[in-house]
XYZ file of N, CA, C and O in Angstrom:
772
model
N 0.839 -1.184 0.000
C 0.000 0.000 0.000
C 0.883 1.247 0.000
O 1.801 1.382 0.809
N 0.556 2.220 -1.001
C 1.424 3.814 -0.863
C 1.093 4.282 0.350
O -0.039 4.168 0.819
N 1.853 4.717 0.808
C 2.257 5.890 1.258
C 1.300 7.132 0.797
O 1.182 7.287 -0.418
N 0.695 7.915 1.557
C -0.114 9.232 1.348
C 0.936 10.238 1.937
O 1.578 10.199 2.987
N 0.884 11.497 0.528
C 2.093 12.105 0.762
C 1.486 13.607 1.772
O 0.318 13.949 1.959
N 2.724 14.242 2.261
C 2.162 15.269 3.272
C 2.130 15.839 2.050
O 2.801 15.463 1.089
N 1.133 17.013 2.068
C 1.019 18.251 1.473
C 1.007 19.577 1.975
O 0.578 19.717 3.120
N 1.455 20.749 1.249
C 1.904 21.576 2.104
C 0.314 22.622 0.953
O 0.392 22.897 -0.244
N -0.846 22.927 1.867
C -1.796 23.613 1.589
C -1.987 25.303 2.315
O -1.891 25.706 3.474
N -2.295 25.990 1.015
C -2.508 27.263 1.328
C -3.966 27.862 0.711
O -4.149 28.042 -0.493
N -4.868 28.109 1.657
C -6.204 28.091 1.482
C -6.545 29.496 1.628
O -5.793 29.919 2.506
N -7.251 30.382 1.241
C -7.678 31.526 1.245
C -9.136 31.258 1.550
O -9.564 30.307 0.896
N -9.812 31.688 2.165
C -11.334 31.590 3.159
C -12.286 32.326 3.934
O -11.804 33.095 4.766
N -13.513 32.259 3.845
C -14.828 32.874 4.728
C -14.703 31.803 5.515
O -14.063 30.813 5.160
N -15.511 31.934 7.050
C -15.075 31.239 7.828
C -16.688 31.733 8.152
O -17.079 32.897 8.236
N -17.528 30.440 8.312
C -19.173 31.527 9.101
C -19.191 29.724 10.506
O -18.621 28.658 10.741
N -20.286 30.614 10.945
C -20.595 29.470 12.029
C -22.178 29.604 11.529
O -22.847 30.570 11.162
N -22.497 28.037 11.700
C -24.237 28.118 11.239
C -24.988 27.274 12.914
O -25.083 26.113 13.312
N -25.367 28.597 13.447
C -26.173 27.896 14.523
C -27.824 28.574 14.400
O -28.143 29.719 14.079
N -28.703 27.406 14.785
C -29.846 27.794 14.492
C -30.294 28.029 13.014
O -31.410 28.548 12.969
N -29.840 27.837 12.026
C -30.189 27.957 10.712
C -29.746 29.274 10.854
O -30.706 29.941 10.469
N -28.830 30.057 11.191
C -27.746 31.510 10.899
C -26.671 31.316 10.859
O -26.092 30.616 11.689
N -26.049 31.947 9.772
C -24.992 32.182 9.646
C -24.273 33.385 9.853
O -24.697 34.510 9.588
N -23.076 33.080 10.379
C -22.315 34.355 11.224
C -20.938 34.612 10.737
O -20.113 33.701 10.803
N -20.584 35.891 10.204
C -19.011 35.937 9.856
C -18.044 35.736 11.340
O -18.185 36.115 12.502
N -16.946 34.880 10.556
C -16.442 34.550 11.916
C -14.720 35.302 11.439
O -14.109 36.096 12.154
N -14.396 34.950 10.523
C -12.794 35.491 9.767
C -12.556 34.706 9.064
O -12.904 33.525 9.072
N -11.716 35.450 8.125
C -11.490 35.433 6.863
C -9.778 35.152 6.506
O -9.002 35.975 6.991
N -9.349 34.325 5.903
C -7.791 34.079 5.419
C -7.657 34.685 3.918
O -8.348 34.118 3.073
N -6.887 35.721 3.505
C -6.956 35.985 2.320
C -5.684 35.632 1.701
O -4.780 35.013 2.263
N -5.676 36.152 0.280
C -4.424 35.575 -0.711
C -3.639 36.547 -0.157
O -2.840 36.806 -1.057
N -3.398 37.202 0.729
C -2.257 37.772 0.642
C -1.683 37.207 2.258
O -0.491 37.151 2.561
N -2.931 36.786 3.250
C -1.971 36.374 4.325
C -3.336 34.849 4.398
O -4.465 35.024 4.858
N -2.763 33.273 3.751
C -3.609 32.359 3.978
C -3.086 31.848 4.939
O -1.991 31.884 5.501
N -4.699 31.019 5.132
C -4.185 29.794 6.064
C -3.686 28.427 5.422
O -4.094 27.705 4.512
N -2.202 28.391 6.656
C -1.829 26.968 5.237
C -1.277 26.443 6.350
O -0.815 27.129 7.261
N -1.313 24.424 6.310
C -0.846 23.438 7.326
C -0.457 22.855 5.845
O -0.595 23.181 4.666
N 0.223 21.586 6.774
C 0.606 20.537 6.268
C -0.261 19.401 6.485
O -0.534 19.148 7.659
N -0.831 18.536 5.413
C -1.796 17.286 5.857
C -0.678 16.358 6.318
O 0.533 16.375 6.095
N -1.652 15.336 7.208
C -1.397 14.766 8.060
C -1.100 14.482 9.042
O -0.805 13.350 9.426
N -1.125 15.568 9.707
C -0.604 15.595 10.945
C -1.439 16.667 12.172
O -1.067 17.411 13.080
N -2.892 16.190 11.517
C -3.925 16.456 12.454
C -3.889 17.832 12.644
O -4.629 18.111 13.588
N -3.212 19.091 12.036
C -3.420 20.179 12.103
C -4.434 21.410 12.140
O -4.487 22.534 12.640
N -5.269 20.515 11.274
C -6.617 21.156 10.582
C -7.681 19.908 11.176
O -7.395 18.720 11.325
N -9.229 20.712 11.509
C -10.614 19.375 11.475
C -9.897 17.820 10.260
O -9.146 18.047 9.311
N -10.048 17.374 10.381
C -10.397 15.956 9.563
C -10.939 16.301 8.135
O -10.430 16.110 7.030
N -12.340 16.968 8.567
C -13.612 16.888 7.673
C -13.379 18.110 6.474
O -13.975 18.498 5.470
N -11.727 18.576 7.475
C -11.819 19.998 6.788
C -10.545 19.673 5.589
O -10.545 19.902 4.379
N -9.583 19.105 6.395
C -8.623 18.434 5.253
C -9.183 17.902 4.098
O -9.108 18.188 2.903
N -9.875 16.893 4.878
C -10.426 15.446 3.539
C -10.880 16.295 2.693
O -10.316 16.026 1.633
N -11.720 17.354 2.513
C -12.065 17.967 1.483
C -11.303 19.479 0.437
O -11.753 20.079 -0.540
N -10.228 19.616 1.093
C -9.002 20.222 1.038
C -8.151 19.193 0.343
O -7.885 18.932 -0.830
N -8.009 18.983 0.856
C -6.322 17.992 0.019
C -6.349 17.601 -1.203
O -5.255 17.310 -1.688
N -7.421 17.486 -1.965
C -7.496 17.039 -3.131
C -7.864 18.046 -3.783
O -8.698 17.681 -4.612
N -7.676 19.115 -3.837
C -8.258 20.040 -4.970
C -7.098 20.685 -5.135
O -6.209 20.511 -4.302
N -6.878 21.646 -6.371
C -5.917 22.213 -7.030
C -5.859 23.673 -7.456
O -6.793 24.279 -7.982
N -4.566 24.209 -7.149
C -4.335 25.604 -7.161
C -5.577 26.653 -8.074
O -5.639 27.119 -9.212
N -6.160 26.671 -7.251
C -6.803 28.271 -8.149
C -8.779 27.492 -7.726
O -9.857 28.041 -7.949
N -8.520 26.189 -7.126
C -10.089 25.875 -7.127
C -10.725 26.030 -6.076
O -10.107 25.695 -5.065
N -11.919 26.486 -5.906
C -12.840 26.962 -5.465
C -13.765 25.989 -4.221
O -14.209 24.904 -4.595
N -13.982 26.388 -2.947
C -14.532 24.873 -2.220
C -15.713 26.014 -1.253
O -15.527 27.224 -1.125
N -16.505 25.489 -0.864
C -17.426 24.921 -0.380
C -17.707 24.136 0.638
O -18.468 23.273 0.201
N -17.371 23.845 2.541
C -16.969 22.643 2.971
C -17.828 23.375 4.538
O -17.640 24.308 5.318
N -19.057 21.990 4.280
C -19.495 22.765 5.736
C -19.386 21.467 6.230
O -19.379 20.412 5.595
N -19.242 21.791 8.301
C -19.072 20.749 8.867
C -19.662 20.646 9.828
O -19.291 21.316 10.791
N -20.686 19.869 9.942
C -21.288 19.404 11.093
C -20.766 19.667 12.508
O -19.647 19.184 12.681
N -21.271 20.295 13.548
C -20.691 20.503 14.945
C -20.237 19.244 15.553
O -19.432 19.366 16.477
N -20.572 18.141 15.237
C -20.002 16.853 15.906
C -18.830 16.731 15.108
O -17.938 16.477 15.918
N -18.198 16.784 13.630
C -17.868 16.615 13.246
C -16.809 18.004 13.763
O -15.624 17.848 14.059
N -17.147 18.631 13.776
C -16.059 20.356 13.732
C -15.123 19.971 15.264
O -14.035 19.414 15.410
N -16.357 20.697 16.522
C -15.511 20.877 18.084
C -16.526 19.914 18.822
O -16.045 19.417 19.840
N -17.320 19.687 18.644
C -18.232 18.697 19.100
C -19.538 19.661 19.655
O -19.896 20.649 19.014
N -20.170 19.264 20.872
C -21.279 19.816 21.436
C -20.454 21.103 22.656
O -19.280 20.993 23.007
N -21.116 21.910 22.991
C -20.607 22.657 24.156
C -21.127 21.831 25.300
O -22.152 21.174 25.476
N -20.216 22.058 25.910
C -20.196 20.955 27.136
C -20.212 22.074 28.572
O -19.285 22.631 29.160
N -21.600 22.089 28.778
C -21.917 23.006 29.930
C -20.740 22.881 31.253
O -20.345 23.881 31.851
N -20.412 21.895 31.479
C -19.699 21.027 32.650
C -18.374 21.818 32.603
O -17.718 21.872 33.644
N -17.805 22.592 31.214
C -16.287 22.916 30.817
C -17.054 24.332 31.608
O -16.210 24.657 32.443
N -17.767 24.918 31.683
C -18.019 26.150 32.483
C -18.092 26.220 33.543
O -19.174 25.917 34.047
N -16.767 26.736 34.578
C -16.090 26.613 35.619
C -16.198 28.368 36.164
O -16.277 29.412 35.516
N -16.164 28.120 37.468
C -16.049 29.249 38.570
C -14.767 29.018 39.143
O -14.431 27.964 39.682
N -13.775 30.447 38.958
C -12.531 30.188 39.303
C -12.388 31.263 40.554
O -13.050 32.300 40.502
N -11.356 30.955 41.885
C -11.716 32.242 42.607
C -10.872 33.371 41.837
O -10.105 33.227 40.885
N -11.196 34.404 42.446
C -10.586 35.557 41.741
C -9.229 36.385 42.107
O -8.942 37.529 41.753
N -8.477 35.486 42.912
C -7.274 35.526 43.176
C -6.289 35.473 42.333
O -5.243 36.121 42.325
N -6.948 34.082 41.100
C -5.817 33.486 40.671
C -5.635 34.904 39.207
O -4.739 35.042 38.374
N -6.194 35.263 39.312
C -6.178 36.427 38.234
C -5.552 37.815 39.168
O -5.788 38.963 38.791
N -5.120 37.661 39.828
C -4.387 38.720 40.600
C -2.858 39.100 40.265
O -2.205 38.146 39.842
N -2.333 40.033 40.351
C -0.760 40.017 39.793
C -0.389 41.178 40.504
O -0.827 42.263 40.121
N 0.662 41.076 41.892
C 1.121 41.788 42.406
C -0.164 42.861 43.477
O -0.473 44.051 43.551
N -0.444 41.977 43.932
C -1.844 42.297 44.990
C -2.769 43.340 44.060
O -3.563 44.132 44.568
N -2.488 43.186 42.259
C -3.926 43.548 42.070
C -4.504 43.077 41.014
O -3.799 42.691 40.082
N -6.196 42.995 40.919
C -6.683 42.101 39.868
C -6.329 42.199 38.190
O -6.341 43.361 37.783
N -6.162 41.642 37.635
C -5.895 42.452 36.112
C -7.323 42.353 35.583
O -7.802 41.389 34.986
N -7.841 43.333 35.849
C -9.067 43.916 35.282
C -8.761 44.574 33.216
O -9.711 44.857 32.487
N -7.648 44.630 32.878
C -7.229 44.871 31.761
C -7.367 44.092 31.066
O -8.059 44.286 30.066
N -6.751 42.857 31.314
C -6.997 41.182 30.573
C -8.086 40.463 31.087
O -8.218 39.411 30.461
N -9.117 40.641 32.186
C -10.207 39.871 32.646
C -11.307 40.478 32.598
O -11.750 41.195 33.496
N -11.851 40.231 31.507
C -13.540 40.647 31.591
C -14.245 39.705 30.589
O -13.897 38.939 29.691
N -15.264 40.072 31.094
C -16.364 39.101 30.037
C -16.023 39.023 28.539
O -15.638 40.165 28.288
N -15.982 38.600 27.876
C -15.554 37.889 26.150
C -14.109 38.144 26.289
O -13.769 38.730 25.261
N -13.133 37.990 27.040
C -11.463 38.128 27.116
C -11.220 36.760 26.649
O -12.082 35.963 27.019
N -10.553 36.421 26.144
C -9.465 34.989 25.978
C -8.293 35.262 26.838
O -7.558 36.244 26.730
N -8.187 34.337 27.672
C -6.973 34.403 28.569
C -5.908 32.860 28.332
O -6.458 31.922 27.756
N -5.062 32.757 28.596
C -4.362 31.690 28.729
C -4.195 31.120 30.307
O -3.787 31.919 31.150
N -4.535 29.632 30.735
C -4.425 28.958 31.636
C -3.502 27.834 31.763
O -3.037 27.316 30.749
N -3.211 27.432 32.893
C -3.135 26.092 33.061
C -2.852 25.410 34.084
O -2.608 25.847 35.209
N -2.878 24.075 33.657
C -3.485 23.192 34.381
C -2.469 22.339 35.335
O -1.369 22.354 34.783
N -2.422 21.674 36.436
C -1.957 20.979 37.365
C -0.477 20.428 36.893
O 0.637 20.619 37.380
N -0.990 19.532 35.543
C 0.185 19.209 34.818
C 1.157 20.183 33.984
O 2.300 19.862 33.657
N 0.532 21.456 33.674
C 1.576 22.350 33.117
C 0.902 22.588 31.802
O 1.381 23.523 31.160
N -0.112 21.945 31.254
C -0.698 22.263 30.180
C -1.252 23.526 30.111
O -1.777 24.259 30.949
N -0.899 23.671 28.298
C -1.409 25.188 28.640
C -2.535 25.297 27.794
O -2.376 24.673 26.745
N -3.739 25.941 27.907
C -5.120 26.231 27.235
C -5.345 27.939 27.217
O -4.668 28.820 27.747
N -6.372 28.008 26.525
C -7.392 29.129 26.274
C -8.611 28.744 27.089
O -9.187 27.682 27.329
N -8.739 29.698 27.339
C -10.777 30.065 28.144
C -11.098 31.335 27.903
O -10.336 32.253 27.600
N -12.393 31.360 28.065
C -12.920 32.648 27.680
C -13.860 33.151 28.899
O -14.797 32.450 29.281
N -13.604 34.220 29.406
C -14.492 34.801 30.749
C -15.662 34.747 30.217
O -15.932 35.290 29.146
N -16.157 34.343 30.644
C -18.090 34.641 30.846
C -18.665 35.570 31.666
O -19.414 36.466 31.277
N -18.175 35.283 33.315
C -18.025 36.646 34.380
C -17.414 37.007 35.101
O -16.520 36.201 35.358
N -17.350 38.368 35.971
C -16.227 38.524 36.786
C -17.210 38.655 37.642
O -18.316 38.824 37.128
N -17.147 38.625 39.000
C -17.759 39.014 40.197
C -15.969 39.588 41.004
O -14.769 39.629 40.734
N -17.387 40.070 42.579
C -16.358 40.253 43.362
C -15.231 39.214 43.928
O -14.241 39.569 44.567
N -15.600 37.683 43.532
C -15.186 36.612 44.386
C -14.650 35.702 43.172
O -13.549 35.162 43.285
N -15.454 35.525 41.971
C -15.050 34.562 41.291
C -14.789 35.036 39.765
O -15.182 36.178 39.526
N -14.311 34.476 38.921
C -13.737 34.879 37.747
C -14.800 33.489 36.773
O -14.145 32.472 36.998
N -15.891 33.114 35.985
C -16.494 32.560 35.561
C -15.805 32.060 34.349
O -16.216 32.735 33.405
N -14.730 30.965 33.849
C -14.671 30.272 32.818
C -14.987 29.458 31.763
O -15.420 28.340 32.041
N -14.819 29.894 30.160
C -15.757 28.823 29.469
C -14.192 28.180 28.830
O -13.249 28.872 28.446
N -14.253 26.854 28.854
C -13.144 26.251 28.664
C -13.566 25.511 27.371
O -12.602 25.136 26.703
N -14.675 25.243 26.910
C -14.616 25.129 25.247
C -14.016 25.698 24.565
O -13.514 26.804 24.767
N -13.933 24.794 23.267
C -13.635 25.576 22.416
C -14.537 26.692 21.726
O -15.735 26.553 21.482
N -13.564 28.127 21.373
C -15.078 28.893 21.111
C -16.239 28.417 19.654
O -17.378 28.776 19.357
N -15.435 27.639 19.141
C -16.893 27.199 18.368
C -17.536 25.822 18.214
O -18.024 25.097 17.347
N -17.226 25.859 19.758
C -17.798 24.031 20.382
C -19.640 24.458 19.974
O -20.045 25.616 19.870
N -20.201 23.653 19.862
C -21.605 23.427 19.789
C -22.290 24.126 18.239
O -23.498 24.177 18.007
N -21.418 24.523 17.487
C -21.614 25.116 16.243
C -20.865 24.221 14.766
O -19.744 23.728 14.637
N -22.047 24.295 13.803
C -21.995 23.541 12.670
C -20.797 25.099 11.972
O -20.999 26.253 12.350
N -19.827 24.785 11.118
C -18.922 25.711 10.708
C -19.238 25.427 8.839
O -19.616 24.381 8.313
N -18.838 27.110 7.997
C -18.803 26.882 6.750
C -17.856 27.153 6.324
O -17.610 28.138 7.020
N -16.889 27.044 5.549
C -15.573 27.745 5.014
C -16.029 27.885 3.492
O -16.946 27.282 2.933
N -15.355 28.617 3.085
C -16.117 28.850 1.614
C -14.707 29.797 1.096
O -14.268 30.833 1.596
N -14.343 29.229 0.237
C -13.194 29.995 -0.650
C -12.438 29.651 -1.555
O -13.055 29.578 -2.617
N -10.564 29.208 -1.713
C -10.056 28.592 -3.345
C -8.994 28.286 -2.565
O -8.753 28.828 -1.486
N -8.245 27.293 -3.162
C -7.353 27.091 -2.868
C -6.123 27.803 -3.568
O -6.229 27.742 -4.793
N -5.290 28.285 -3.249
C -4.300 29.403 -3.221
C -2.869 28.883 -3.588
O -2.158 29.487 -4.391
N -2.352 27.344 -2.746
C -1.401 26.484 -3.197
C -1.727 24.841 -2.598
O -2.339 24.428 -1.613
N -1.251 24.406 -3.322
C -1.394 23.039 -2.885
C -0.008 22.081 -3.532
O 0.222 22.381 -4.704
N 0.538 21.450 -3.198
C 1.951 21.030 -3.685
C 2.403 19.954 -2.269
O 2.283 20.192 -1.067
N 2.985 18.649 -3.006
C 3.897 17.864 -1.175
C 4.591 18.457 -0.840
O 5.466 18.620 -1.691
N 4.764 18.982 0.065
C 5.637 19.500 1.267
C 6.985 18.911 1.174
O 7.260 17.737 0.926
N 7.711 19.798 1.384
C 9.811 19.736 1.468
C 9.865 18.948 2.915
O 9.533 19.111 4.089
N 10.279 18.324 2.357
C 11.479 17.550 4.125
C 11.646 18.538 4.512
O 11.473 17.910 5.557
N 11.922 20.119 4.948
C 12.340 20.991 5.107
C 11.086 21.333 5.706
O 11.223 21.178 6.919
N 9.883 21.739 5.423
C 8.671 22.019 6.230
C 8.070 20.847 7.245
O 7.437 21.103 8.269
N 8.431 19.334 6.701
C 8.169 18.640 7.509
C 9.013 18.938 8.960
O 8.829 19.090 10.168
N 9.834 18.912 8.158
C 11.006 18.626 9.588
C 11.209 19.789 10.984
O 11.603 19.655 12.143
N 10.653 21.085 10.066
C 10.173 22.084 10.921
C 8.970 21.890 11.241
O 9.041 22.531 12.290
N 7.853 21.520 11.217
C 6.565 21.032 11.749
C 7.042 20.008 13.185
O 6.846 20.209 14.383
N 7.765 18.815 12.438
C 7.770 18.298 13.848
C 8.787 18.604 14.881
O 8.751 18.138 16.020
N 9.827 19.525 14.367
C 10.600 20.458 15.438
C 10.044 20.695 16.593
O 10.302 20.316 17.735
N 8.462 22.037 15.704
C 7.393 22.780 16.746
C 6.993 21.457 17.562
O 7.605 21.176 18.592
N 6.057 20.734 17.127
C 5.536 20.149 17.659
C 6.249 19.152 18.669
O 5.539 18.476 19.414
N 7.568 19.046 18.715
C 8.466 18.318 19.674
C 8.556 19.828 20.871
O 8.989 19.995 22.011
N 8.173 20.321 20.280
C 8.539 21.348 21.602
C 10.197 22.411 21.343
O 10.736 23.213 22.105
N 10.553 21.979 20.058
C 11.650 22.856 19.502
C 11.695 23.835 18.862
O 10.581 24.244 18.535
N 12.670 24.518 18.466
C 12.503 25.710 17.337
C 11.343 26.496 18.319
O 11.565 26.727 19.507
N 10.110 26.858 17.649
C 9.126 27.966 17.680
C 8.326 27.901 19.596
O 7.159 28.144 19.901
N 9.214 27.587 20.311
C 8.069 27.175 21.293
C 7.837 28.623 22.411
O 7.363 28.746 23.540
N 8.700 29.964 20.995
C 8.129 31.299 22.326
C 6.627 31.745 21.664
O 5.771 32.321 22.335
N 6.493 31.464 20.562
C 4.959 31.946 20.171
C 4.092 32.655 21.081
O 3.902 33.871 21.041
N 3.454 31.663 22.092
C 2.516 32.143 22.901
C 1.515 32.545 21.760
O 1.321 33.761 21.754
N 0.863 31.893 20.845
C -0.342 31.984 19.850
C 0.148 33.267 19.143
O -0.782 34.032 19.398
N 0.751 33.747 18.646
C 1.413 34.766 18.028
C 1.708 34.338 16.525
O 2.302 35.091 15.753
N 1.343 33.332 16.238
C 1.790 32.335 14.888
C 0.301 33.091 14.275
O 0.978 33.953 13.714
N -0.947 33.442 13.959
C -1.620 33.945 13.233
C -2.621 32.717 12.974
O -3.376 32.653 12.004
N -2.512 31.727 14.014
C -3.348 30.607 13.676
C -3.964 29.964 14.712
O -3.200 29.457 15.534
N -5.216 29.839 14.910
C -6.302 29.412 15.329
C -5.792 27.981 16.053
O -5.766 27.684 17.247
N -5.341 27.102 14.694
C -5.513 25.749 14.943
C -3.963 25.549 15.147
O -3.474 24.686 14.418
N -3.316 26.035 15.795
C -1.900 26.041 15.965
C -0.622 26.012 15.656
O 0.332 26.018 16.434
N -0.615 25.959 13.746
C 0.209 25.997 13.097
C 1.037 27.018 12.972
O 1.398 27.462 14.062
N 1.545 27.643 11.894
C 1.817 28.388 11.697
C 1.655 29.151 10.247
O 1.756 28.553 9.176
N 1.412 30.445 10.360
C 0.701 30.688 9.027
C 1.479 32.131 8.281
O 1.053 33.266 8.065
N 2.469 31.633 8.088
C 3.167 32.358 7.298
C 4.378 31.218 6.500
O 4.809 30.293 7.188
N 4.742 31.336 5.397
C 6.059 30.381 5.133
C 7.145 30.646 5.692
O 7.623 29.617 6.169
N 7.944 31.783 5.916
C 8.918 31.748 6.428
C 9.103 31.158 8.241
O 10.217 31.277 8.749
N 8.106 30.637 8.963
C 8.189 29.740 9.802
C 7.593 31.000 11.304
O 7.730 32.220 11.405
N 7.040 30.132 12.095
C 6.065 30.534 13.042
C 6.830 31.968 13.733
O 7.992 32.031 14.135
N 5.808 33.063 13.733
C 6.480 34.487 14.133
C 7.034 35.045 13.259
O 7.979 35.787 13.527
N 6.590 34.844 11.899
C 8.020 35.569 11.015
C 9.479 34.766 11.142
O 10.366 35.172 10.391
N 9.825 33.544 12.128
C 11.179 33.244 11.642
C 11.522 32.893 13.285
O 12.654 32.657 13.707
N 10.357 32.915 14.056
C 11.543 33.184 15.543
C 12.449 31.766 15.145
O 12.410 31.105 14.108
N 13.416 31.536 16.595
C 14.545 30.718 15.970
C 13.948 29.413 17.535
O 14.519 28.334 17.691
């Protein structure tokens, strides 16, 4: 059996969320700054590759994905009450980075690091939504493909650099990408080392 080769994809895109029979602009990747991974290596939805990978420079897609299929259901249970200490810095609250619709960075016991999104602040507790933000939503992408070509040993080998925890690991989401790649060619940050 072959071998399925990595490909190195650059997608230009509308991005909507369809909840309730509406659709919502969510962002947009254009030809001058796309979004581009490498297949195989779980970078992108599944549902979003499989229908990506096979099409060719300059063609046009169409690719909606079911919410089970996308982030799954929102999972009420991921909405957590945190006290409001832990958002404190130097005996005072950061009211700058903590308010309702903020994305903050957390983590966890083991050192993992995540996104959440405030829901509320009170006097006592800091209210976390630890979904993903487009858990419980069917997604549309709609746009062309921009490049499509197998990928250089050279992008591979920097992919699994990052992902070993080498090369790019000051980012801190600064890479221009959602789903954690990096979305520029010259390598995550413009080049960090």
């Amino acid at each position: 059996m072959e071998k399925t080769k990595n490909m190195f994809v650059a997608v230009a895109y509308k991005l909507y969320t369809i909840e309730n029979g509406k659709e919502e602009f969510i962002e947009e990747a254009t030809d001058d700054n796309p979004y581009t991974f490498l297949s195989g290596f779980g970078m992108v939805l599944p549902a979003f590759e499989e229908a990506i990978v096979g099409k060719q420079n300059g063609e046009s897609f169409e690719v909606t994905i079911a919410k089970e299929d996308a982030y799954g259901e929102h999972d009420d249970e991921a909405v957590i009450e945190l006290e409001r200490d832990i958002f404190t810095i130097d005996g005072h609250f950061d009211n700058r980075k903590v308010f309702p619709g903020a994305v903050v960075p957390l983590t966890n016991e083991e050192g993992q690091r995540f996104q959440a999104t405030i829901v509320d602040v009170t006097e006592e507790h800091v209210t976390v939504d630890l979904n993903y933000p487009l858990a419980g939503k069917s997604l549309k992408f709609s746009g062309h493909v921009v490049e499509n070509r197998e990928a250089t040993n050279e992008e591979i080998q920097f992919l699994v650099a990052q992902m070993s925890g080498e090369g790019c690991g000051g980012c801190e989401g600064g890479c221009n990408n959602k789903e954690g790649g990096c979305n520029n060619k010259e390598g995550c940050c413009g080049g960090c080392e």
